[in-house]
PDB file of C-alpha atoms in Angstrom:
ATOM      1  CA  MET A1289      -0.422   0.305   0.294  1.00 51.00           C
ATOM      2  CA  ASN A1290       1.449   3.250  -0.543  1.00 52.00           C
ATOM      3  CA  GLU A1291       0.298   5.975   1.183  1.00 55.00           C
ATOM      4  CA  ARG A1292       1.103   9.576   0.098  1.00 55.00           C
ATOM      5  CA  GLN A1293       2.511  12.308   2.607  1.00 54.00           C
ATOM      6  CA  PRO A1294       1.489  15.866   2.926  1.00 50.00           C
ATOM      7  CA  VAL A1295       4.091  17.721   1.160  1.00 51.00           C
ATOM      8  CA  ARG A1296       4.993  20.760   2.526  1.00 52.00           C
ATOM      9  CA  ARG A1297       5.693  23.786   0.686  1.00 52.00           C
ATOM     10  CA  PRO A1298       8.312  26.696   2.377  1.00 55.00           C
ATOM     11  CA  GLY A1299       6.992  29.566   0.811  1.00 60.00           C
ATOM     12  CA  GLY A1300       3.319  28.200   1.181  1.00 77.00           C
ATOM     13  CA  ARG A1301       0.703  29.665   4.058  1.00 78.00           C
ATOM     14  CA  SER A1302       2.068  27.710   6.997  1.00 83.00           C
ATOM     15  CA  ALA A1303       5.198  30.232   6.251  1.00 85.00           C
ATOM     16  CA  ARG A1304       3.587  32.737   5.310  1.00 89.00           C
ATOM     17  CA  VAL A1305       1.174  32.240   8.728  1.00 90.00           C
ATOM     18  CA  GLY A1306       4.374  32.136  10.739  1.00 90.00           C
ATOM     19  CA  ALA A1307       5.928  35.417   8.885  1.00 90.00           C
ATOM     20  CA  GLN A1308       2.470  37.326   9.836  1.00 94.00           C
ATOM     21  CA  VAL A1309       2.662  36.122  13.160  1.00 94.00           C
ATOM     22  CA  ARG A1310       6.313  36.387  14.260  1.00 92.00           C
ATOM     23  CA  GLN A1311       5.640  40.381  12.903  1.00 91.00           C
ATOM     24  CA  ALA A1312       3.161  41.035  15.051  1.00 93.00           C
ATOM     25  CA  VAL A1313       5.548  39.767  18.203  1.00 90.00           C
ATOM     26  CA  THR A1314       7.872  42.545  17.027  1.00 87.00           C
ATOM     27  CA  ASP A1315       4.856  44.773  16.399  1.00 90.00           C
ATOM     28  CA  LEU A1316       3.879  44.645  20.161  1.00 91.00           C
ATOM     29  CA  ILE A1317       6.951  44.518  21.696  1.00 85.00           C
ATOM     30  CA  SER A1318       7.580  47.796  19.888  1.00 83.00           C
ATOM     31  CA  GLU A1319       4.346  49.297  21.221  1.00 88.00           C
ATOM     32  CA  ARG A1320       3.977  48.165  24.599  1.00 87.00           C
ATOM     33  CA  GLY A1321       7.103  46.150  25.592  1.00 80.00           C
ATOM     34  CA  TYR A1322       8.099  42.659  26.690  1.00 78.00           C
ATOM     35  CA  GLY A1323       5.292  41.136  28.844  1.00 80.00           C
ATOM     36  CA  ASN A1324       2.585  43.360  28.458  1.00 88.00           C
ATOM     37  CA  PHE A1325       0.382  41.027  25.581  1.00 91.00           C
ATOM     38  CA  THR A1326      -1.007  37.419  25.564  1.00 92.00           C
ATOM     39  CA  VAL A1327      -1.072  35.208  22.757  1.00 93.00           C
ATOM     40  CA  GLY A1328      -4.494  36.129  22.191  1.00 94.00           C
ATOM     41  CA  ASP A1329      -3.494  39.635  21.272  1.00 95.00           C
ATOM     42  CA  VAL A1330      -0.495  38.236  19.074  1.00 94.00           C
ATOM     43  CA  ALA A1331      -3.221  36.438  17.109  1.00 95.00           C
ATOM     44  CA  ALA A1332      -5.549  38.935  16.569  1.00 96.00           C
ATOM     45  CA  ARG A1333      -2.866  41.268  15.352  1.00 96.00           C
ATOM     46  CA  ALA A1334      -1.490  38.954  13.026  1.00 96.00           C
ATOM     47  CA  GLY A1335      -5.215  37.993  11.648  1.00 95.00           C
ATOM     48  CA  VAL A1336      -4.632  33.766  12.751  1.00 95.00           C
ATOM     49  CA  ALA A1337      -6.893  32.301  15.535  1.00 94.00           C
ATOM     50  CA  ASP A1338      -5.059  31.507  18.876  1.00 93.00           C
ATOM     51  CA  SER A1339      -5.417  27.630  18.291  1.00 93.00           C
ATOM     52  CA  SER A1340      -3.464  28.231  14.974  1.00 92.00           C
ATOM     53  CA  VAL A1341      -0.446  30.115  17.484  1.00 93.00           C
ATOM     54  CA  TYR A1342      -0.736  27.591  20.182  1.00 92.00           C
ATOM     55  CA  ARG A1343      -0.829  24.872  18.120  1.00 93.00           C
ATOM     56  CA  ARG A1344       2.959  25.617  15.943  1.00 92.00           C
ATOM     57  CA  TRP A1345       4.261  27.735  19.309  1.00 89.00           C
ATOM     58  CA  GLY A1346       2.888  26.077  21.823  1.00 88.00           C
ATOM     59  CA  SER A1347       2.601  29.204  24.531  1.00 84.00           C
ATOM     60  CA  LEU A1348       3.797  32.302  24.005  1.00 85.00           C
ATOM     61  CA  GLU A1349       7.931  31.975  25.706  1.00 81.00           C
ATOM     62  CA  THR A1350       8.393  29.718  22.894  1.00 82.00           C
ATOM     63  CA  LEU A1351       6.910  32.006  20.621  1.00 87.00           C
ATOM     64  CA  LEU A1352       9.045  34.979  21.886  1.00 84.00           C
ATOM     65  CA  THR A1353      12.110  32.634  21.661  1.00 79.00           C
ATOM     66  CA  ASP A1354      11.202  31.987  17.929  1.00 82.00           C
ATOM     67  CA  VAL A1355      10.916  35.459  17.098  1.00 83.00           C
ATOM     68  CA  ALA A1356      14.270  36.637  18.313  1.00 78.00           C
ATOM     69  CA  LEU A1357      16.400  33.640  17.178  1.00 74.00           C
ATOM     70  CA  THR A1358      14.877  33.822  13.672  1.00 77.00           C
ATOM     71  CA  ARG A1359      15.426  37.901  13.594  1.00 75.00           C
ATOM     72  CA  LEU A1360      19.007  38.078  15.206  1.00 69.00           C
ATOM     73  CA  ASN A1361      19.747  34.672  13.673  1.00 66.00           C
ATOM     74  CA  ALA A1362      18.798  36.156   9.767  1.00 65.00           C
ATOM     75  CA  ARG A1363      21.142  34.457   7.540  1.00 58.00           C
ATOM     76  CA  SER A1364      22.832  37.140   6.123  1.00 63.00           C
ATOM     77  CA  PRO A1365      26.042  35.712   3.549  1.00 69.00           C
ATOM     78  CA  MET A1366      29.239  35.291   5.744  1.00 81.00           C
ATOM     79  CA  PRO A1367      31.548  37.959   3.535  1.00 90.00           C
ATOM     80  CA  ASP A1368      35.153  36.550   1.781  1.00 92.00           C
ATOM     81  CA  THR A1369      36.588  39.986   0.905  1.00 96.00           C
ATOM     82  CA  GLY A1370      40.010  38.317   1.455  1.00 96.00           C
ATOM     83  CA  SER A1371      41.409  40.210   4.360  1.00 97.00           C
ATOM     84  CA  LEU A1372      40.179  39.578   8.498  1.00 97.00           C
ATOM     85  CA  ALA A1373      40.046  43.321   8.633  1.00 97.00           C
ATOM     86  CA  GLY A1374      37.496  43.846   5.288  1.00 97.00           C
ATOM     87  CA  ASP A1375      35.636  40.488   6.764  1.00 97.00           C
ATOM     88  CA  LEU A1376      35.053  42.003  10.295  1.00 97.00           C
ATOM     89  CA  ARG A1377      34.187  45.130   8.703  1.00 97.00           C
ATOM     90  CA  THR A1378      31.651  43.798   6.139  1.00 95.00           C
ATOM     91  CA  TYR A1379      30.029  41.336   9.120  1.00 93.00           C
ATOM     92  CA  ALA A1380      29.639  44.503  11.690  1.00 94.00           C
ATOM     93  CA  ALA A1381      28.158  46.227   9.315  1.00 94.00           C
ATOM     94  CA  GLN A1382      25.964  43.430   8.096  1.00 90.00           C
ATOM     95  CA  VAL A1383      25.032  43.325  12.142  1.00 89.00           C
ATOM     96  CA  ALA A1384      24.310  46.628  12.553  1.00 92.00           C
ATOM     97  CA  ARG A1385      21.284  47.029   9.756  1.00 90.00           C
ATOM     98  CA  GLU A1386      19.983  43.817  11.632  1.00 85.00           C
ATOM     99  CA  ILE A1387      19.570  45.629  15.047  1.00 87.00           C
ATOM    100  CA  THR A1388      19.418  49.338  14.206  1.00 90.00           C
ATOM    101  CA  GLY A1389      16.641  48.216  11.790  1.00 84.00           C
ATOM    102  CA  PRO A1390      12.366  48.935  11.972  1.00 81.00           C
ATOM    103  CA  ASP A1391      12.544  45.793  14.083  1.00 79.00           C
ATOM    104  CA  GLY A1392      15.862  45.894  15.593  1.00 82.00           C
ATOM    105  CA  PRO A1393      15.710  47.537  18.764  1.00 85.00           C
ATOM    106  CA  ALA A1394      12.537  45.859  19.751  1.00 80.00           C
ATOM    107  CA  VAL A1395      14.291  42.433  18.771  1.00 77.00           C
ATOM    108  CA  LEU A1396      16.911  43.214  20.924  1.00 81.00           C
ATOM    109  CA  HIS A1397      15.098  44.369  23.950  1.00 80.00           C
ATOM    110  CA  LEU A1398      12.999  40.876  23.629  1.00 79.00           C
ATOM    111  CA  ALA A1399      16.453  38.979  23.494  1.00 77.00           C
ATOM    112  CA  VAL A1400      17.503  40.586  26.671  1.00 79.00           C
ATOM    113  CA  ALA A1401      14.039  39.826  28.539  1.00 79.00           C
ATOM    114  CA  LEU A1402      14.259  36.407  27.558  1.00 77.00           C
ATOM    115  CA  SER A1403      17.515  35.659  28.771  1.00 76.00           C
ATOM    116  CA  SER A1404      16.235  36.403  32.410  1.00 75.00           C
ATOM    117  CA  SER A1405      13.045  34.408  31.536  1.00 73.00           C
ATOM    118  CA  GLY A1406      13.695  30.681  32.898  1.00 75.00           C
ATOM    119  CA  GLU A1407      15.538  27.900  31.494  1.00 79.00           C
ATOM    120  CA  GLN A1408      13.649  28.567  28.105  1.00 71.00           C
ATOM    121  CA  GLY A1409      15.093  32.088  27.900  1.00 71.00           C
ATOM    122  CA  ARG A1410      18.541  30.932  28.693  1.00 76.00           C
ATOM    123  CA  GLN A1411      18.758  28.484  26.076  1.00 76.00           C
ATOM    124  CA  ALA A1412      17.543  31.344  23.461  1.00 71.00           C
ATOM    125  CA  GLY A1413      20.584  33.361  24.544  1.00 72.00           C
ATOM    126  CA  ASP A1414      22.491  30.025  24.388  1.00 79.00           C
ATOM    127  CA  ALA A1415      21.245  29.881  21.001  1.00 76.00           C
ATOM    128  CA  LEU A1416      21.614  33.409  19.531  1.00 73.00           C
ATOM    129  CA  ARG A1417      25.695  33.220  21.313  1.00 78.00           C
ATOM    130  CA  ALA A1418      26.142  29.673  19.445  1.00 83.00           C
ATOM    131  CA  GLU A1419      25.393  30.871  16.300  1.00 79.00           C
ATOM    132  CA  ARG A1420      26.876  34.692  16.353  1.00 79.00           C
ATOM    133  CA  THR A1421      30.048  32.461  17.377  1.00 88.00           C
ATOM    134  CA  ARG A1422      29.619  29.988  14.695  1.00 88.00           C
ATOM    135  CA  GLN A1423      29.419  33.233  11.911  1.00 85.00           C
ATOM    136  CA  LEU A1424      32.822  35.235  13.633  1.00 91.00           C
ATOM    137  CA  GLN A1425      34.435  31.433  13.759  1.00 94.00           C
ATOM    138  CA  SER A1426      34.435  30.981  10.029  1.00 93.00           C
ATOM    139  CA  ILE A1427      35.354  34.145   9.361  1.00 95.00           C
ATOM    140  CA  LEU A1428      38.499  33.866  11.619  1.00 97.00           C
ATOM    141  CA  ASP A1429      39.783  30.236  10.480  1.00 97.00           C
ATOM    142  CA  ARG A1430      39.453  31.606   7.117  1.00 96.00           C
ATOM    143  CA  ALA A1431      42.247  34.272   7.921  1.00 97.00           C
ATOM    144  CA  ARG A1432      44.327  31.830  10.220  1.00 97.00           C
ATOM    145  CA  GLU A1433      44.073  29.773   6.945  1.00 97.00           C
ATOM    146  CA  ARG A1434      45.157  32.796   4.514  1.00 96.00           C
ATOM    147  CA  GLY A1435      48.279  33.210   6.922  1.00 97.00           C
ATOM    148  CA  GLU A1436      46.740  36.613   8.765  1.00 97.00           C
ATOM    149  CA  PRO A1437      46.758  36.385  12.655  1.00 96.00           C
ATOM    150  CA  ALA A1438      43.057  36.741  14.380  1.00 97.00           C
ATOM    151  CA  PRO A1439      42.089  37.342  17.635  1.00 97.00           C
ATOM    152  CA  ASP A1440      40.146  34.899  19.531  1.00 96.00           C
ATOM    153  CA  VAL A1441      35.883  34.666  18.908  1.00 96.00           C
ATOM    154  CA  LEU A1442      35.489  36.036  22.643  1.00 95.00           C
ATOM    155  CA  ASP A1443      37.055  39.079  21.477  1.00 97.00           C
ATOM    156  CA  VAL A1444      35.001  40.103  18.640  1.00 96.00           C
ATOM    157  CA  LEU A1445      32.426  39.585  20.673  1.00 93.00           C
ATOM    158  CA  ASP A1446      33.340  42.080  23.218  1.00 95.00           C
ATOM    159  CA  HIS A1447      34.839  44.353  21.162  1.00 97.00           C
ATOM    160  CA  ILE A1448      33.108  44.732  17.907  1.00 96.00           C
ATOM    161  CA  LEU A1449      29.347  42.952  19.074  1.00 92.00           C
ATOM    162  CA  SER A1450      28.693  44.000  22.096  1.00 93.00           C
ATOM    163  CA  PRO A1451      29.256  48.112  22.034  1.00 97.00           C
ATOM    164  CA  MET A1452      27.204  47.730  19.129  1.00 96.00           C
ATOM    165  CA  TYR A1453      24.393  45.659  21.031  1.00 92.00           C
ATOM    166  CA  ILE A1454      24.949  48.544  24.303  1.00 94.00           C
ATOM    167  CA  ARG A1455      24.372  51.506  21.690  1.00 95.00           C
ATOM    168  CA  VAL A1456      21.303  49.720  20.119  1.00 92.00           C
ATOM    169  CA  LEU A1457      19.851  49.069  23.317  1.00 90.00           C
ATOM    170  CA  PHE A1458      20.308  52.039  25.022  1.00 91.00           C
ATOM    171  CA  GLY A1459      19.557  54.447  22.699  1.00 88.00           C
ATOM    172  CA  MET A1460      22.858  55.934  22.280  1.00 86.00           C
ATOM    173  CA  VAL A1461      24.104  56.933  19.060  1.00 75.00           C
ATOM    174  CA  PRO A1462      23.751  55.575  15.919  1.00 89.00           C
ATOM    175  CA  LEU A1463      26.500  53.394  14.423  1.00 94.00           C
ATOM    176  CA  THR A1464      27.970  55.093  12.096  1.00 95.00           C
ATOM    177  CA  PRO A1465      30.697  53.503   9.560  1.00 96.00           C
ATOM    178  CA  ASP A1466      32.932  55.120  11.485  1.00 97.00           C
ATOM    179  CA  TYR A1467      32.156  54.015  14.661  1.00 97.00           C
ATOM    180  CA  ILE A1468      31.869  50.661  13.182  1.00 97.00           C
ATOM    181  CA  ASP A1469      35.116  50.516  12.001  1.00 97.00           C
ATOM    182  CA  GLY A1470      36.901  51.522  14.843  1.00 97.00           C
ATOM    183  CA  LEU A1471      35.624  48.704  16.807  1.00 98.00           C
ATOM    184  CA  VAL A1472      37.145  46.383  14.147  1.00 97.00           C
ATOM    185  CA  ASP A1473      40.516  48.702  13.504  1.00 97.00           C
ATOM    186  CA  ARG A1474      40.667  48.822  17.802  1.00 97.00           C
ATOM    187  CA  LEU A1475      40.514  45.158  18.398  1.00 97.00           C
ATOM    188  CA  LEU A1476      43.328  44.362  14.827  1.00 95.00           C
TER     189      LEU A1476
END
C-alpha cells in the first residue's frame, strides 16, 4: 500500500502565517514592551486564531524565543573580502543593519528580556550566542588559513558586537560606518 505524505511548500500558507505572527510579536514589543501582551493579542494582530499560535508554538514564551532567534540569526551571506579586517568590517556592518533596522531594537530588547526569563530564555540566549560565535569563527578560521593573525572569537564579541548591542539597547548615538570601522581597528 502506498500512502502519500502531504507535501510541504516552504513558501506556502504555513510560512506566510509564521511571518505574520512573528511580525505581530515584533510590532507588539515595539508598542507595548515585553510582557505586556498575550497570545490572543498576537493572534488578533496577525489575523489568525489563537489555536493556530498554540498549535505551532505551544506557548507565548516559545513564540517569543522563536521570534528573537529568527530575527537575530537572520542569515546574511558571510563576507569573504580576502582580509580579516575587510570581513570583520562587512560582518559588523551587516549586524548593525540588522539591529538598527525597523524591528532591530525591539528584537534586541526581547532577547535581553528572554535571557532572564527562566530555562527557555537561557536556552534562547545560548542559541543566539552559539550562532553568532559560529559565524565569527568561520571568518577567523578563514583568516588563519590565509596566514593572517586572528583574535579569539570572544574578543570579537567583546570588542565589536557588544558595544553595538549596548548602543542600540540604550538608544545611544547611531552606529555609523566610522564607529563600526573604529571598533574593528581597535580590536585588530
